[in-house]
Every structure is written in structure tokens, then in C-alpha cells.
Short mmCIF file of C-alpha atoms in Angstrom, two decimals:
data_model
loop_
_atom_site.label_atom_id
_atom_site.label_comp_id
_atom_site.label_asym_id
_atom_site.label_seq_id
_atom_site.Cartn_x
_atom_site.Cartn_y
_atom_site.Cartn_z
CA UNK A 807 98.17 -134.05 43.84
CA UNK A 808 101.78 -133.98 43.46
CA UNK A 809 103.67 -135.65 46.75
CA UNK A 810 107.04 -134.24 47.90
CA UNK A 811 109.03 -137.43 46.81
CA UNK A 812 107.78 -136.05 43.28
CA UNK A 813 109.90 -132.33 43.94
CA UNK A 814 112.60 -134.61 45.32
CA UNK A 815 113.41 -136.39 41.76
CA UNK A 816 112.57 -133.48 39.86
CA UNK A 817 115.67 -131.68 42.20
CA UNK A 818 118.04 -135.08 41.55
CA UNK A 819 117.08 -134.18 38.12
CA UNK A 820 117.95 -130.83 37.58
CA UNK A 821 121.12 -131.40 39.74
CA UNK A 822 122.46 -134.01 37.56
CA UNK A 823 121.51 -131.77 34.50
CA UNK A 824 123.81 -129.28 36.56
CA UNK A 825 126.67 -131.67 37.46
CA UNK A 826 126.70 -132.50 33.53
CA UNK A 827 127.06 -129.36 32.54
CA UNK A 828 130.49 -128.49 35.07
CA UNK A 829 131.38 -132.00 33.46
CA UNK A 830 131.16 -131.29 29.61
CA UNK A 831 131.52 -127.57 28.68
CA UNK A 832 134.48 -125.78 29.03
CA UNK A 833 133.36 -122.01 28.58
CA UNK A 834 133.88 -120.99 32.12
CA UNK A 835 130.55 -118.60 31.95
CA UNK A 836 128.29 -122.17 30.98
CA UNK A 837 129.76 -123.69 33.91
CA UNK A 838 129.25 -120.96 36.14
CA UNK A 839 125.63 -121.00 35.65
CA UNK A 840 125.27 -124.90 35.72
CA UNK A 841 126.98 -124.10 39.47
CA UNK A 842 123.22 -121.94 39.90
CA UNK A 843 121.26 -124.87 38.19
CA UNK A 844 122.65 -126.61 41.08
CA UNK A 845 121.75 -124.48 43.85
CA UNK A 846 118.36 -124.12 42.33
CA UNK A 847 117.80 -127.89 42.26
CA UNK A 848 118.60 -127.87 46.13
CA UNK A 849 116.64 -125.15 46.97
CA UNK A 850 113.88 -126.92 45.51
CA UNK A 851 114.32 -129.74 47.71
CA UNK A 852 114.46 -127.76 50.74
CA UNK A 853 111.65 -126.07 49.75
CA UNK A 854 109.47 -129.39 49.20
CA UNK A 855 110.91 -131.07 52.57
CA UNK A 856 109.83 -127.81 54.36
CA UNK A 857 106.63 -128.35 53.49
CA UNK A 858 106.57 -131.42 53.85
CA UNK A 859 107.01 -131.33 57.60
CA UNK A 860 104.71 -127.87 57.85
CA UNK A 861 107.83 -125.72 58.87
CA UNK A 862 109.27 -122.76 58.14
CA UNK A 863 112.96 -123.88 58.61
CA UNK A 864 113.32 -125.34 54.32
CA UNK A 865 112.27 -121.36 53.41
CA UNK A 866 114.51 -119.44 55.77
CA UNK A 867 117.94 -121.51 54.14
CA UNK A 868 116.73 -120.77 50.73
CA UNK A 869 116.72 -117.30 51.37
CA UNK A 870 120.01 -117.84 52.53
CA UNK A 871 121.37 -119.91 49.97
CA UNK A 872 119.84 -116.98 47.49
CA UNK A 873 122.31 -114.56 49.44
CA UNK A 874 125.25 -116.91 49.00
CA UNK A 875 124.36 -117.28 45.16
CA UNK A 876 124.11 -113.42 44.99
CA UNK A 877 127.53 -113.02 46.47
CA UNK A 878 128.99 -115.65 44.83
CA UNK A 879 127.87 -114.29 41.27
CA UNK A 880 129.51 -110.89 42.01
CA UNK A 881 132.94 -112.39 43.17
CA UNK A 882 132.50 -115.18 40.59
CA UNK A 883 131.95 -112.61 37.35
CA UNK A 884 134.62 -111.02 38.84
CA UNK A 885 137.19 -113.83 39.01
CA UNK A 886 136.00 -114.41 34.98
CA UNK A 887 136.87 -110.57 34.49
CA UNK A 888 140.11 -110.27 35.66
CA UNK A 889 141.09 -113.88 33.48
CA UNK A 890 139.74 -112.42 30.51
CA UNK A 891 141.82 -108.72 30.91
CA UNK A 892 144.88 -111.67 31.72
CA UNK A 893 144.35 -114.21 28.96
CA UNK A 894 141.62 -112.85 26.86
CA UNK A 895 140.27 -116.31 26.77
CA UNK A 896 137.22 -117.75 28.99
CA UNK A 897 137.99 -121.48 28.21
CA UNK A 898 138.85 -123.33 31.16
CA UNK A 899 140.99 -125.74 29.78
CA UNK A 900 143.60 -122.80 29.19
CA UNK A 901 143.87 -121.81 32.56
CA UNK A 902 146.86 -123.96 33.57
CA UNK A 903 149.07 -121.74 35.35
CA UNK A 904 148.50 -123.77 38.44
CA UNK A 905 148.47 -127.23 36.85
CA UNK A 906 151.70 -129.17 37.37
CA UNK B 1317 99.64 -128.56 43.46
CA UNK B 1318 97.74 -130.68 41.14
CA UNK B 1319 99.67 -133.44 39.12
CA UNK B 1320 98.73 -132.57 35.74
CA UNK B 1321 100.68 -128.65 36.26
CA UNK B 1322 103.71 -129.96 38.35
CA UNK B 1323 104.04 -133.07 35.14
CA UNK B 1324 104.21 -129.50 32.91
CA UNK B 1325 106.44 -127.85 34.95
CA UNK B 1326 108.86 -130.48 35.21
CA UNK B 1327 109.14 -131.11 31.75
CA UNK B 1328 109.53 -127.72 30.88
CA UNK B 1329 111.92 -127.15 33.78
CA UNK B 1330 114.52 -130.16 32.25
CA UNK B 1331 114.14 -129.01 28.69
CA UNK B 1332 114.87 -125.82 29.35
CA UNK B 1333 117.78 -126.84 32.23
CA UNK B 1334 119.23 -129.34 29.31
CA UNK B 1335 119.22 -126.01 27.05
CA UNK B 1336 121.26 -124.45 29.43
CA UNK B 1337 124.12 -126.62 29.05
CA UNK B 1338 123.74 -127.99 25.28
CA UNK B 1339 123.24 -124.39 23.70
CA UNK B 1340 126.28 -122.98 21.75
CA UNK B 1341 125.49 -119.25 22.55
CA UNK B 1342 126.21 -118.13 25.95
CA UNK B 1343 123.16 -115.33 25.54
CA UNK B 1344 121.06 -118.63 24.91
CA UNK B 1345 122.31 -120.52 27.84
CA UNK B 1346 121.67 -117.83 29.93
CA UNK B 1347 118.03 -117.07 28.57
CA UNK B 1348 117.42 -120.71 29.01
CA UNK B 1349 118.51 -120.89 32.24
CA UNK B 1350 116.33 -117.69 33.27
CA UNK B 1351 113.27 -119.84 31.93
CA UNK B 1352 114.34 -122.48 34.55
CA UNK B 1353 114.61 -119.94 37.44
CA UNK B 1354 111.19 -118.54 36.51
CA UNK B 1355 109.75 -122.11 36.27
CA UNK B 1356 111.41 -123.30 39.90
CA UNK B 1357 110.05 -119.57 41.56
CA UNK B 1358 106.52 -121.19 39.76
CA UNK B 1359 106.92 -124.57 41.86
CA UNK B 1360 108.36 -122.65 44.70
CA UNK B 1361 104.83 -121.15 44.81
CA UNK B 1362 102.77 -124.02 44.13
CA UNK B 1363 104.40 -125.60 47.33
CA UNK B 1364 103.15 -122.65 48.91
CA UNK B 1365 105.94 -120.47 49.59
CA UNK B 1366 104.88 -117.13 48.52
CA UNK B 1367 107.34 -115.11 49.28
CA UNK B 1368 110.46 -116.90 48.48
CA UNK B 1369 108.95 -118.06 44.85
CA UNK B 1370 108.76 -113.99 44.47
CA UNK B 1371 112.24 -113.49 45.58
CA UNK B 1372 113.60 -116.25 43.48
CA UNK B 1373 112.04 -114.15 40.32
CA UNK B 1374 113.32 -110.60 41.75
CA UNK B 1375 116.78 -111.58 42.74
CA UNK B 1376 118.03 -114.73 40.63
CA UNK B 1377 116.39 -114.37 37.42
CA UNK B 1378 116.05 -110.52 37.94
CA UNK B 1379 119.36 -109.25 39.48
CA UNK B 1380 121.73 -112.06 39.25
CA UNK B 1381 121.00 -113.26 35.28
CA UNK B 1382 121.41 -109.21 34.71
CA UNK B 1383 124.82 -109.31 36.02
CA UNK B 1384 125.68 -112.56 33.95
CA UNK B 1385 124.09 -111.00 30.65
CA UNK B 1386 126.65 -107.82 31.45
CA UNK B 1387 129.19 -110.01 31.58
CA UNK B 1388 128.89 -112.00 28.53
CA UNK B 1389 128.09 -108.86 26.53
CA UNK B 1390 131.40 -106.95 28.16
CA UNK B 1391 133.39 -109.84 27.33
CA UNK B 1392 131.70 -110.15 23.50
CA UNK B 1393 131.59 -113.35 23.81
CA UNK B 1394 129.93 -115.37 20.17
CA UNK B 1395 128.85 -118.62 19.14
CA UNK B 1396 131.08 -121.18 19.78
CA UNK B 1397 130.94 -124.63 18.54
CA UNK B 1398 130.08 -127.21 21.10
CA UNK B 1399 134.01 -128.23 22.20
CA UNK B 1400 135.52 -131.32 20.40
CA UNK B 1401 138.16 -133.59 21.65
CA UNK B 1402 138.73 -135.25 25.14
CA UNK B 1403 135.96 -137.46 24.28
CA UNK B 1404 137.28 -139.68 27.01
CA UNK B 1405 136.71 -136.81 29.63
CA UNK B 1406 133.50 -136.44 28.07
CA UNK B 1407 132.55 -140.23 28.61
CA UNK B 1408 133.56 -139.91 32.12
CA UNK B 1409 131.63 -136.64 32.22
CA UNK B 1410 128.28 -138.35 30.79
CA UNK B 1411 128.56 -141.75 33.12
CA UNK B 1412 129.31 -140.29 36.16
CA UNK B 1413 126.18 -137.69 35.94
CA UNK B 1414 124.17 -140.62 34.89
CA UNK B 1415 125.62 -142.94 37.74
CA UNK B 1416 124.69 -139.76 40.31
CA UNK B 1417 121.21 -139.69 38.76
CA UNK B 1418 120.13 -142.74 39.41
CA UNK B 1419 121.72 -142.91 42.85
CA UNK B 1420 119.46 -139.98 43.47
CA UNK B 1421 116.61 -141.32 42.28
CA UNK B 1422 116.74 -144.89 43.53
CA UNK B 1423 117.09 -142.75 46.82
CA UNK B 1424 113.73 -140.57 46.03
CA UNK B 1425 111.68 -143.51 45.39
CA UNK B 1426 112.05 -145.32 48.58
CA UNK B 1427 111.96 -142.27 50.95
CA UNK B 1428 109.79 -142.35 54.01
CA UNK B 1429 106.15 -143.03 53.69
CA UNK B 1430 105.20 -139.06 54.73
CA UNK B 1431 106.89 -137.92 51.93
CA UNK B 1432 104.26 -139.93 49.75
CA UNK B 1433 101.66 -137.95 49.92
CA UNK B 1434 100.90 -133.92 49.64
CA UNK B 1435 100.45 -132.14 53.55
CA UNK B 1436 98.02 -129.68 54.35
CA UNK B 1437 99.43 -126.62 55.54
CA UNK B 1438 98.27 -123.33 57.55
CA UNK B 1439 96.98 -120.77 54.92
CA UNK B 1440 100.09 -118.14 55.82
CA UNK B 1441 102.26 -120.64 55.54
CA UNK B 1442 104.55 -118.79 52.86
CA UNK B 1443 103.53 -115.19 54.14
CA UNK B 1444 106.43 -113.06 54.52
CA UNK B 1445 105.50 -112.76 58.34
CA UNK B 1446 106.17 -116.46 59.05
CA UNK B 1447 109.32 -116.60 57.10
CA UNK B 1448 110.46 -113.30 58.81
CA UNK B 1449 109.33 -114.60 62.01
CA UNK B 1450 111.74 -117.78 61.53
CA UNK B 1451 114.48 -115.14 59.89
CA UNK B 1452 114.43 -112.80 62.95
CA UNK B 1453 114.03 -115.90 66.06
CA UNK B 1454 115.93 -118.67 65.05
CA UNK B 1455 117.85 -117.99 62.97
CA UNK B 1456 119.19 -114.49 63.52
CA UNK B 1457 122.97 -115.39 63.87
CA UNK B 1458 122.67 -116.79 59.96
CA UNK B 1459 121.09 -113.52 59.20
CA UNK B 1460 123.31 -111.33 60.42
CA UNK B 1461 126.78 -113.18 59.34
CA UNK B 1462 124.66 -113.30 56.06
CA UNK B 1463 125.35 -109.03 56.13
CA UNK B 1464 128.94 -109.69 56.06
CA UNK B 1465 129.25 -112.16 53.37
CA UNK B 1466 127.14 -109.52 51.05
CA UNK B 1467 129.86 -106.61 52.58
CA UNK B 1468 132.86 -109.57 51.52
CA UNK B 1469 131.06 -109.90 48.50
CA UNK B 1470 131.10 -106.28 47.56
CA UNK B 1471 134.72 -105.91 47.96
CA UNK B 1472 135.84 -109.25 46.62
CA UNK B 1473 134.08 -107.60 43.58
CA UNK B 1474 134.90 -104.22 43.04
CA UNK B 1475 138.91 -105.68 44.17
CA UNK B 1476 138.53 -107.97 41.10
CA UNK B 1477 136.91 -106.34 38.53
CA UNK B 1478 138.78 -102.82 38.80
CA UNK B 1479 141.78 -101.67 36.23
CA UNK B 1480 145.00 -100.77 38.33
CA UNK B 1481 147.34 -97.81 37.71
CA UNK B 1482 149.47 -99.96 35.82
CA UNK B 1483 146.72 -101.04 33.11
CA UNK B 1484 146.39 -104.64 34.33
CA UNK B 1485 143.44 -106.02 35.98
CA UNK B 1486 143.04 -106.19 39.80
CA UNK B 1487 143.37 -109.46 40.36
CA UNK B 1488 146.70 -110.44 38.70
CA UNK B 1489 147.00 -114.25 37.14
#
């Protein structure tokens, strides 16, 4: 039987995997969805805390975290859209109108 | 959820995670990173939460890896060599994710003693009536301010993604 502490490190895990991936690519569409590894690897630990303690409460911010994810993806691709019309490039070290 | 399928699913969930960011095709990425999605909605339900492991398949590696997959094809993006230089970013990059994961896990291993062993739960404890029942009670504020981020959502889209008289995009850089 697999104990929650178990789901816990797996989530670290996959996190980590996530935070690497912001870290070390550059292509702004790999980073985007290491940003949803990330949010995955949480809901999995709210999911295995929820049950943990028998309650409902780690299921219902999942769903809502899935609703922020879904809404973030359409404003997100959108963001990458309008960069690529702009500067027909999706590498983010070439976005540095902003950088001083 | 016995040991021997959640030892299977976590390996397969970090090899296919570590394809996600270590594969040069963006169309490879994503279809690793679909396998992931499918493999966490698999855990979800093995924990016993029915109905959100079936809504992690329907909406994030249905809906929301369709919408990247449009993207990358719209934007024809190809292969690209893994990026060279700024190794010394890349050193940072490598330590400090290594630094966080053992942080994390030093943290896992010595959590309280309930979290040491697997709980019993009521058999509709994922059911979609218990999780609506929590939805619609206590948390009803979150659901309804949850309408109007999807309505902000919508518009931030369509706003960014739409050509203007002019021939530019939308959203101008």
C-alpha cells in the first residue's frame, strides 16, 4: 500500500522536473508547459493530503486550480501569439524590450 | 493503491515529465507531457478521486494540450537544437532545481506520522455528489468568482490573439 508521504515526493519530484524546465529551455512554448507540469505536481499533492485526512476540501481546489490552468492557457497562447505576429521568434531570450 | 502500480506510475510519470523538458521537438514535448497528465488523472484515481482523475483527462490532456498542439502547429514551429551557451545560467538552472528537490524531499520524509500510512475512506468518496456537495456549500464564493476568471479569460484571449485593422496583432509589443 502506497502511503501519502509516497504522492508527496513523487509531487516534489515532478515539481522540480517543472522548475528545471522554466530554468533551462528558452522556447517560450517548453516553458509554458513546464508552468502545467507544475500545477499538476501540486494538484497531486492536494489530492493525496485530501485523502489523507478523508475530506473533500484537496478535490474541490483542484478543480479550481484546473479552471485557473484552463484560463491561463487561453490568455497564455495568446500572449505567445501576438509575440510571434511582433517578432516572429518564440525564444525568450529575445524578448528584451523591457530589459534595461 | 498497491505499491507495486504507484512504483510504475511514478517512474513512468518522471520519464515521461523529464521528456517534456529534454525533447528538441515541441510536438514531442507536448505528447510527452500529455502522457504525464494521463498518468497523474491515473493516480488521481487510485487515491480515489473519481471524478477529478476524469476531469484531469477531459480538460488538461483533452482540451488544454489541443489548444497547445494548435498553437505550435499555427506557429510551424521545427526541431530545434537543445540551446547552447549561458552554460553558467544553465549551472545555476541545474543546482538550484536540485537544491529545491531535496529541500522537498528531506521535508516529505519526516512529515507527520498519519501521513505514513494509506486511510480508509467512505466508498463515494470521489463521487461527483460529494465533490459537488463541497463545490456548491463551502465553497460557493470560489465557484462563482471562478465564472469570471473563465469570462476574463475569454476576452484576454480573443483581445490577444485577433489581427487589427491595421495588420498588426492585438496586443502590440
Amino acid at each position: 500500500m502506497a502511503p501519502p508521504s509516497y504522492f508527496m515526493g513523487l509531487s516534489a519530484i515532478l515539481f522540480c522536473i517543472g522548475v528545471a524546465g522554466v530554468m533551462l529551455r528558452r522556447n517560450v512554448i517548453i516553458i509554458f508547459m513546464s508552468i502545467e507540469l507544475m500545477l499538476n505536481a501540486v494538484n497531486l499533492a492536494f489530492v493525496a493530503l485530501g485523502r489523507a485526512w478523508g475530506s473533500v476540501d484537496g478535490q474541490a481546489i483542484v478543480f479550481f486550480v484546473m479552471t485557473v490552468a484552463a484560463a491561463e492557457a487561453a490568455v497564455g497562447l495568446g500572449i505567445i501569439l501576438a509575440i510571434f505576429r511582433n517578432r516572429a521568434t518564440i525564444n525568450a531570450d529575445e524578448f528584451n524590450l523591457m530589459r534595461w | 493503491m498497491p505499491l507495486w502500480l504507484f512504483i510504475f506510475l511514478a517512474a513512468l510519470s518522471i520519464i515521461s515529465s523529464l521528456g517534456v523538458i529534454l525533447q528538441r521537438h515541441p510536438v514531442h514535448s507536448l505528447l510527452a507531457l500529455v502522457l504525464t497528465l494521463i498518468v497523474i488523472a491515473v493516480l488521481f484515481i487510485g487515491l480515489g478521486a473519481t471524478t477529478v482523475g476524469f476531469l484531469q483527462m477531459i480538460v488538461y490532456a483533452g482540451a488544454i494540450m489541443v489548444l497547445f498542439l494548435f498553437v505550435i502547429w499555427l506557429l510551424n514551429l521545427q526541431s530545434q537544437p537543445l540551446e547552447a551557451g549561458r552554460l553558467a545560467l544553465k549551472l545555476i538552472g541545474a543546482l538550484g532545481s536540485a537544491a529545491l528537490i531535496a529541500e522537498l524531499l528531506a521535508f516529505v520524509l519526516h512529515l507527520p506520522a498519519p501521513l505514513g500510512h494509506e486511510h480508509p475512506v467512505a466508498p463515494d468518496y470521489g463521487s461527483i455528489g460529494r465533490l459537488a456537495q463541497g463545490l456548491f456549500s463551502r465553497y460557493l464564493i470560489a465557484f462563482e468568482i471562478t465564472s469570471i476568471l473563465l469570462l476574463v479569460g475569454v476576452i484576454g484571449g480573443v483581445a490577444l490573439a485577433r489581427r487589427t485593422a491595421a495588420g498588426g496583432a492585438g496586443g502590440s509589443m
